[in-house]
XYZ file of C-alpha atoms in Angstrom:
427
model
C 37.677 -17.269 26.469
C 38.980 -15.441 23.400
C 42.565 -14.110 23.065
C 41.183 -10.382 23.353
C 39.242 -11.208 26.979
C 42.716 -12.555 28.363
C 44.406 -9.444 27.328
C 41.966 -7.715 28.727
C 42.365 -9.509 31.347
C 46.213 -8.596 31.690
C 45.670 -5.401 31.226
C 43.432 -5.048 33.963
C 46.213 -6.369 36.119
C 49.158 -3.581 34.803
C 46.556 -0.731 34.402
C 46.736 -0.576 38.178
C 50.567 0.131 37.588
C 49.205 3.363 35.788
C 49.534 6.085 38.172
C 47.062 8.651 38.924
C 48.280 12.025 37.895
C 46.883 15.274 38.835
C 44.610 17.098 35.944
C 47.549 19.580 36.073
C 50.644 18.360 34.233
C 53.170 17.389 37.460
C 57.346 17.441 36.586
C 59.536 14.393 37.705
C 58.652 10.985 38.254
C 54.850 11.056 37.326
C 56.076 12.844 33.788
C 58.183 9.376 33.212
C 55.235 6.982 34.277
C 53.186 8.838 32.118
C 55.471 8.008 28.812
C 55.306 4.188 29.877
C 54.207 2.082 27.497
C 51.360 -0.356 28.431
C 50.210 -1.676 25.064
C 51.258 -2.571 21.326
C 48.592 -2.611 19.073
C 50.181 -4.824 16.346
C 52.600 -1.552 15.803
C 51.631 1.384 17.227
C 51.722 2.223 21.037
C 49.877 3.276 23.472
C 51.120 4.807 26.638
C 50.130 5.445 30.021
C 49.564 8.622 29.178
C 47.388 7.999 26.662
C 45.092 6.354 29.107
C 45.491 9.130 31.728
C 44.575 12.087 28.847
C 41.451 9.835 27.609
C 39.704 9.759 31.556
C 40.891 13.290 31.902
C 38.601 14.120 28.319
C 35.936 11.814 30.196
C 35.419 13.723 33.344
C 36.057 17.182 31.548
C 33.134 16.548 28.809
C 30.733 14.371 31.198
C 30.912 16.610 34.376
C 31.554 13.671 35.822
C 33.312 14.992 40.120
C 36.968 13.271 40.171
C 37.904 11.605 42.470
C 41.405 8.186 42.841
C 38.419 6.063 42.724
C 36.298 7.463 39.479
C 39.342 7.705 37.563
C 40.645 3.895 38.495
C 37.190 2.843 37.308
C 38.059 4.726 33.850
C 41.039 2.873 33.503
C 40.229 -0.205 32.054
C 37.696 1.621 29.818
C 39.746 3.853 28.538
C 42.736 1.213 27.770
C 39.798 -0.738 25.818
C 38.500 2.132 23.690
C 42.135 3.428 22.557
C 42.932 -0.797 21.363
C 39.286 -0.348 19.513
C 40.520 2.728 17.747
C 43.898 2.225 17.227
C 42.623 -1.156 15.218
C 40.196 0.978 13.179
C 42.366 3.784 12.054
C 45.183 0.832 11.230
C 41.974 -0.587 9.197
C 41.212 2.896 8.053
C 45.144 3.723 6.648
C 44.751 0.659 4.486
C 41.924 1.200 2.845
C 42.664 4.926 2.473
C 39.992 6.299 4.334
C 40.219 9.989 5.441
C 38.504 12.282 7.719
C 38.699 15.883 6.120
C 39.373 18.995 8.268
C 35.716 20.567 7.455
C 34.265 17.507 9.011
C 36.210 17.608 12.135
C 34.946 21.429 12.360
C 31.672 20.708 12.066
C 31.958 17.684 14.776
C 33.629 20.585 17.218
C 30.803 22.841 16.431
C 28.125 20.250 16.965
C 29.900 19.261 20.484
C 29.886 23.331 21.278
C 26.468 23.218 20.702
C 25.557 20.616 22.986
C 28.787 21.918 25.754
C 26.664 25.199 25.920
C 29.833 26.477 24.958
C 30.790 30.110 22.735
C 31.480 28.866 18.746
C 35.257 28.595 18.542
C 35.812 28.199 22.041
C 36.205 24.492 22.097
C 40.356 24.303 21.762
C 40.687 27.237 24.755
C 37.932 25.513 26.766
C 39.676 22.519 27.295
C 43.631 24.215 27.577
C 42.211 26.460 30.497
C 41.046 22.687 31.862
C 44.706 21.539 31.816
C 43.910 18.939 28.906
C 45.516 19.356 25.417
C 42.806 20.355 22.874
C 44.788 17.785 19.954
C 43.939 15.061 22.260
C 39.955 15.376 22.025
C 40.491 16.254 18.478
C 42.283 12.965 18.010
C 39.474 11.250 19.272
C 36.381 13.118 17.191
C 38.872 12.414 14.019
C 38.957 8.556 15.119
C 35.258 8.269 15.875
C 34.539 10.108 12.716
C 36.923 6.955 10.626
C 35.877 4.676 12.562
C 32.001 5.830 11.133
C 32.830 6.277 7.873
C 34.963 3.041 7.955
C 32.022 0.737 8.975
C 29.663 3.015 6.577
C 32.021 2.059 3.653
C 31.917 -1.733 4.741
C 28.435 -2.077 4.863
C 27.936 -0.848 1.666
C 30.103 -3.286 0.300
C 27.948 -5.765 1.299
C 24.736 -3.858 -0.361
C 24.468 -1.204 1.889
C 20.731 -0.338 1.125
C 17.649 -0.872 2.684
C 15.024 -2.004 -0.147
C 11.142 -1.151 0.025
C 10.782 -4.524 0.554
C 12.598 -4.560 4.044
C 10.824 -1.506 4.942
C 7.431 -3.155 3.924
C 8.432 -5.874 5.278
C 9.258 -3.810 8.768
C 5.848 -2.713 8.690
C 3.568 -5.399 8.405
C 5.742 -6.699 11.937
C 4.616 -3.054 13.722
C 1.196 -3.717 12.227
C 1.405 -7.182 13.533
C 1.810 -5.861 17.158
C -0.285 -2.969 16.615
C -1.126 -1.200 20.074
C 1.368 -2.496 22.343
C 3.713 -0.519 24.078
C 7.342 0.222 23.011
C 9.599 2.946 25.064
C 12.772 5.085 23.644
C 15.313 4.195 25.672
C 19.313 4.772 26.313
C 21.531 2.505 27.805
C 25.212 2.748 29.158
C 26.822 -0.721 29.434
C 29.488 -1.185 32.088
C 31.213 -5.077 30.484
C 31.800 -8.075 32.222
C 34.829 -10.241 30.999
C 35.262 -12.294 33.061
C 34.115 -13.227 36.907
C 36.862 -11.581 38.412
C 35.720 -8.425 36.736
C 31.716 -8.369 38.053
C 32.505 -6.331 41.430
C 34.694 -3.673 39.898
C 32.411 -3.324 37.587
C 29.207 -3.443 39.435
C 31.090 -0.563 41.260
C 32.164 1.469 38.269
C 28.199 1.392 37.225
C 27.155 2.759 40.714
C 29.317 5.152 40.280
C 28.151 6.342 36.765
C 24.901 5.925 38.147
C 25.606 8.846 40.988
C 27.217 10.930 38.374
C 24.117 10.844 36.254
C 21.808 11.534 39.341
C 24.051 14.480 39.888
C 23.593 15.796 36.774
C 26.185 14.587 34.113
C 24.667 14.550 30.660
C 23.801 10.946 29.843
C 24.766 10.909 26.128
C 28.367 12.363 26.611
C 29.080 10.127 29.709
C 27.388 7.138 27.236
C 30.255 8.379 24.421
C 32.675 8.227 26.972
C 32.123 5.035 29.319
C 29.904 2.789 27.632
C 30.815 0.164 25.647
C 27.936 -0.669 24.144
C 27.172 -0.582 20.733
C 25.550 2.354 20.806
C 28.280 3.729 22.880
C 29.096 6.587 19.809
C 25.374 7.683 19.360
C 25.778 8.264 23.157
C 23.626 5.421 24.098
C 20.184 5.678 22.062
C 18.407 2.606 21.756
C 15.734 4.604 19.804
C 12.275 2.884 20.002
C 12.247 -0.236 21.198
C 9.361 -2.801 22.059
C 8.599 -5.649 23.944
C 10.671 -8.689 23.280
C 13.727 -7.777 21.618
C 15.540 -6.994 24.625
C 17.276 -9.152 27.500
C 14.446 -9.935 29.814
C 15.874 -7.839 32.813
C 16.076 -4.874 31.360
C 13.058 -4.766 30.076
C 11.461 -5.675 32.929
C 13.262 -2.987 34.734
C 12.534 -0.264 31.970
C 8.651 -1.223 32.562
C 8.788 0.323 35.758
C 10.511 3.286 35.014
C 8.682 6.604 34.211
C 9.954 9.162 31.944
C 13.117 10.842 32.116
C 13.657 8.011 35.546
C 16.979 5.760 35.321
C 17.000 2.653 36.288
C 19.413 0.961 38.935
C 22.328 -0.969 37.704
C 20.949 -4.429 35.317
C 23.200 -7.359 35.081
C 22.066 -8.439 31.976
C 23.773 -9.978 29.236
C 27.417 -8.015 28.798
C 27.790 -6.886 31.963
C 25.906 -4.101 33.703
C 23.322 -1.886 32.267
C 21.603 1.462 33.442
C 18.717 2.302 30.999
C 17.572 5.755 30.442
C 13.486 5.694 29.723
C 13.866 9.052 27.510
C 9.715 8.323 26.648
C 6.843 6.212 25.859
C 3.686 4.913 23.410
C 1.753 2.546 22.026
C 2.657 1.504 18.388
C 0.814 3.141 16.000
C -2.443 1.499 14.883
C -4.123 2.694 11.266
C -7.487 3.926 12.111
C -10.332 2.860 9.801
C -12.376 5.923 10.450
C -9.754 7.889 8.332
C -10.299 6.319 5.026
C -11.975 8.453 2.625
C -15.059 7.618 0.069
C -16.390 8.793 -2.864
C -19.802 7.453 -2.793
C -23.348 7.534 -4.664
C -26.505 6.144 -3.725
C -29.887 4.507 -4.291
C -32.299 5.848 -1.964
C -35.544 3.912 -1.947
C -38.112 5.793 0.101
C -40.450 4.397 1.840
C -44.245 4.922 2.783
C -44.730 7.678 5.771
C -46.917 5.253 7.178
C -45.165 2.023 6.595
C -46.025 -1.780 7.578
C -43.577 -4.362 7.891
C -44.023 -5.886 4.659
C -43.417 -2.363 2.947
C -39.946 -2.494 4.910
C -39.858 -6.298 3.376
C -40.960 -4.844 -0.419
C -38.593 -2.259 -0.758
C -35.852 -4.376 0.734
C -35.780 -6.586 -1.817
C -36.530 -3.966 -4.913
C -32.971 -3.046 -3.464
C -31.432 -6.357 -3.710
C -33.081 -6.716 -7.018
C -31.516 -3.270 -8.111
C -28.419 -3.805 -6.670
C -27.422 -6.758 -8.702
C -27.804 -4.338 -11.790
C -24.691 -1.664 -10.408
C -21.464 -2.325 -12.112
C -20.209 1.126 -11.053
C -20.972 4.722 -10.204
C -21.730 5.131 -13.793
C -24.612 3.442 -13.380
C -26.542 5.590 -10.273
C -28.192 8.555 -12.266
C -29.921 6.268 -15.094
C -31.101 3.747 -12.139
C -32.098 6.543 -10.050
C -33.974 8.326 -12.561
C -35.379 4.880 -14.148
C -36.920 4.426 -10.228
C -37.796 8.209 -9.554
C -35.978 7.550 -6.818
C -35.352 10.779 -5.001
C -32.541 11.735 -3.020
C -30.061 9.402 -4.993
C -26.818 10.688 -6.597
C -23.287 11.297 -5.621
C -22.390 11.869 -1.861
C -18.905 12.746 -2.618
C -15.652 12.494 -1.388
C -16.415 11.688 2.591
C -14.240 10.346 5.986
C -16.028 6.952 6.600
C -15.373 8.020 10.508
C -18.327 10.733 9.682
C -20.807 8.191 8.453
C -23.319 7.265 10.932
C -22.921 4.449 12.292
C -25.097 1.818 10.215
C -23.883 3.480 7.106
C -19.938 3.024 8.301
C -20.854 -0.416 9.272
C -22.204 -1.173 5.223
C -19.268 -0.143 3.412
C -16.253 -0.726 5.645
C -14.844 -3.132 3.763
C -16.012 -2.468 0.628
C -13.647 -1.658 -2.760
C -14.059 0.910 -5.501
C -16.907 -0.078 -7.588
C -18.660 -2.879 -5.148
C -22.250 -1.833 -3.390
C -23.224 -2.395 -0.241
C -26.038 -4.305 0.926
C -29.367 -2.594 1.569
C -29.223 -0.611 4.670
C -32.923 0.157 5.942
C -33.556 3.433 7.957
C -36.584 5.200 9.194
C -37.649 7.228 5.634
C -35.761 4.887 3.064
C -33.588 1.950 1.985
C -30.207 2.737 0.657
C -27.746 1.494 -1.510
C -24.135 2.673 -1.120
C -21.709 2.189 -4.427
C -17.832 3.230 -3.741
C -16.694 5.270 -6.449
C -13.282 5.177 -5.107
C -11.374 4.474 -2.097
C -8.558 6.496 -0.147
C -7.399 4.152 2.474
C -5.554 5.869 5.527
C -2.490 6.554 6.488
C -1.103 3.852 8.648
C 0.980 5.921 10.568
C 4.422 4.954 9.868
C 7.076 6.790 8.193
C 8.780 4.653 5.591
C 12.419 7.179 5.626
C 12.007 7.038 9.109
C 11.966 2.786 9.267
C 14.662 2.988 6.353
C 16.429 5.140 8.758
C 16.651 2.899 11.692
C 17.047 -0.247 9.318
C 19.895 1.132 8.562
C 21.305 2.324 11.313
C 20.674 -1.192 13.026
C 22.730 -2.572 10.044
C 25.478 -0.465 10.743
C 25.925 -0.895 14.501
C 26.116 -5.505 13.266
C 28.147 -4.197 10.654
C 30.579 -2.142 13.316
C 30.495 -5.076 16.156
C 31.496 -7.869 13.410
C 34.405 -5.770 11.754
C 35.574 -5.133 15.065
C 35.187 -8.841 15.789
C 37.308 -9.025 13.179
C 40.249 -6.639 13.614
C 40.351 -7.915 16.910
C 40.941 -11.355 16.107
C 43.704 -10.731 13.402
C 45.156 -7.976 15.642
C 48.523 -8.713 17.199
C 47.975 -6.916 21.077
C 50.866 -7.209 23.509
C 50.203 -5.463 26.575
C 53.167 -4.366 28.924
């Protein structure tokens, strides 16, 4: 077990020494609990309080209903994600990394937007609540470092996605062209340790219920999870077969859209996936690549024998041999008097009929087909040049989640790290 699962493990014991205050601020005895100290993250403190203003921020911007037994489910939680960001600002005031007032502002008028609530009403929204508005400003600042921290890490290490990754990325979606991937969420409720599975199991029916009654799912996933995707507020973004643990995606196969899924004990702990939607991968269609084409069009006799078919079949093959390119169409066709031949311009090959689609498929820019025999005729197709379709995938887009996969291994080994060189003395 490492050193920070058994002091988690500790701390699970003295969080239940935390009491549970009211959301209004109460005078006395519960005021001096509150400025207990419970941990030491190498040298800065964090005190009961803290913990108790961190679930009171999670039930105000979740809609989660309080209740004693919500809020001693947030405990442990909420202990773990002020250690996580106490290590990263430490990490953050080293490397003189900054958060700038402008980008707090826009993070408050981005959470506004999704609250539903007035611009500018964020900081008297949460005082009429009981909760002190520098608190939850505290915490964008520290989620905003902690981003930018990991950001300036992985670019350290060559924090770009080449076209070769992202060609690379494609040729694997091509490769499993037509099967079905979902976009999912997830909210991950972790297991330490054994004597942790039924208080958690617990804590994730209980986020379960609040989501069923109608809590948002990515501002309960900021809150509670503690998942890697825990700060995008849970989005998996698209995901396909066989790159996740087997019971949740066995569980997300049943699910329709919008539909949660019960508590997963999967790998972690316990998960409840959102199934936000889903497709089939994107296949390139054929039918979309475009032509520019010219032809030999060898007619043949209105009343026609089998061995006319047979003559004029292999004039064709004859005269084929002789096409290097387009070029050479108009002098052939006039050579031949053969009517109807020329350019058929620029044309879908999904609007060809069928035997015609069928001849130059797979042909290049300057190869001809073979001779294609129909009722009247025998053609010969050239390809002047060749448009091939759009395969459907957005390269920015792939770069996009490339890199945003990067980041979140990027975020869980430097807090691997901190965490291990980390001096955490819980009390």
């Amino acid at each position: 077990m490492s050193t920070f699962r058994r002091l988690a493990l500790i701390a699970c014991c003295l969080l239940t020494q935390i009491p549970l205050l009211p959301l209004q601020s109460a005078p006395g005895q519960a005021q001096e609990n509150a400025l207990r100290i419970v941990a030491v993250v190498n040298d800065d403190v964090i005190s009961a309080r803290d913990v108790i203003e961190r679930m009171r921020i999670t039930l105000a911007t979740t809609g989660m209903r309080d209740s004693p037994e919500l809020r001693r489910a947030l405990r442990d939680q909420s202990l773990r994600a002020l250690i996580d960001e106490r290590l990263f600002m430490q990490e953050a005031k080293k490397r003189n990394i900054t958060v700038s007032d402008e980008d707090v502002n826009r993070a408050i008028a981005l959470l506004e937007r999704q609250m539903n609530l007035q611009p500018g009403s964020f900081a008297d929204t949460f005082t009429r609540q009981g909760l002190d508005s520098e608190v939850m400003i505290g915490q964008i600042r520290a989620d905003l470092t902690r981003a930018r921290l990991v950001r300036a890490r992985f670019n350290v290490s060559g924090g770009t996605i080449s076209d070769k990754e992202v060609d690379e990325a494609i040729q694997r979606l091509k490769s499993i062209a037509g099967q079905t991937e979902e976009l999912l969420a997830e909210i991950v409720i972790p297991v330490d340790s054994p004597d942790q599975e039924q208080e958690a199991k617990q804590t994730a029916e209980r986020v379960l219920e609040q989501l069923r009654g109608g809590a948002p799912f990515p501002a309960l996933a900021r809150q509670v999870s503690r998942g890697s995707t825990a700060s995008a507020g849970g989005d998996l973004g698209w995901v396909r077969r066989g790159t996740l643990d087997e019971d949740i995606e066995a569980a997300a196969s049943k699910l329709d859209r919008g539909q949660l899924s019960e508590p997963i004990r999967a790998l972690g702990g316990y998960h409840i996936v959102l199934l936000r939607d889903r497709r089939r991968i994107a296949v390139t269609d054929t039918n979309d690549v475009k032509m520019t084409l010219s032809q030999i069009m060898l007619g043949l006799p209105q009343t026609q024998t089998q061995r006319d078919v047979e003559n004029v079949t292999n004039l064709a093959r004859t005269v084929r041999e002789t096409i290097g390119s387009c070029g050479d169409i108009d002098a052939l066709a006039q050579e031949l008097k053969a009517t109807g031949s020329g350019s058929l311009g620029n044309v879908r090959l999904g609007d060809l009929p069928e035997n015609f689609r069928n001849a130059v498929t797979d042909l290049k820019a300057g190869e001809t087909s073979q001779p294609v025999v129909t009722p009247r005729a025998v053609h010969l197709f050239t390809v002047c040049d060749r448009e091939e379709a759009k395969d459907g995938f957005d390269r920015e887009q792939i770069r996009t989640t490339l890199y945003n996969q990067r980041l979140v291994l990027t975020a869980q080994r430097y807090l691997q790290d901190l965490r291990r060189d980390a001096t955490i003395e819980f009390r």
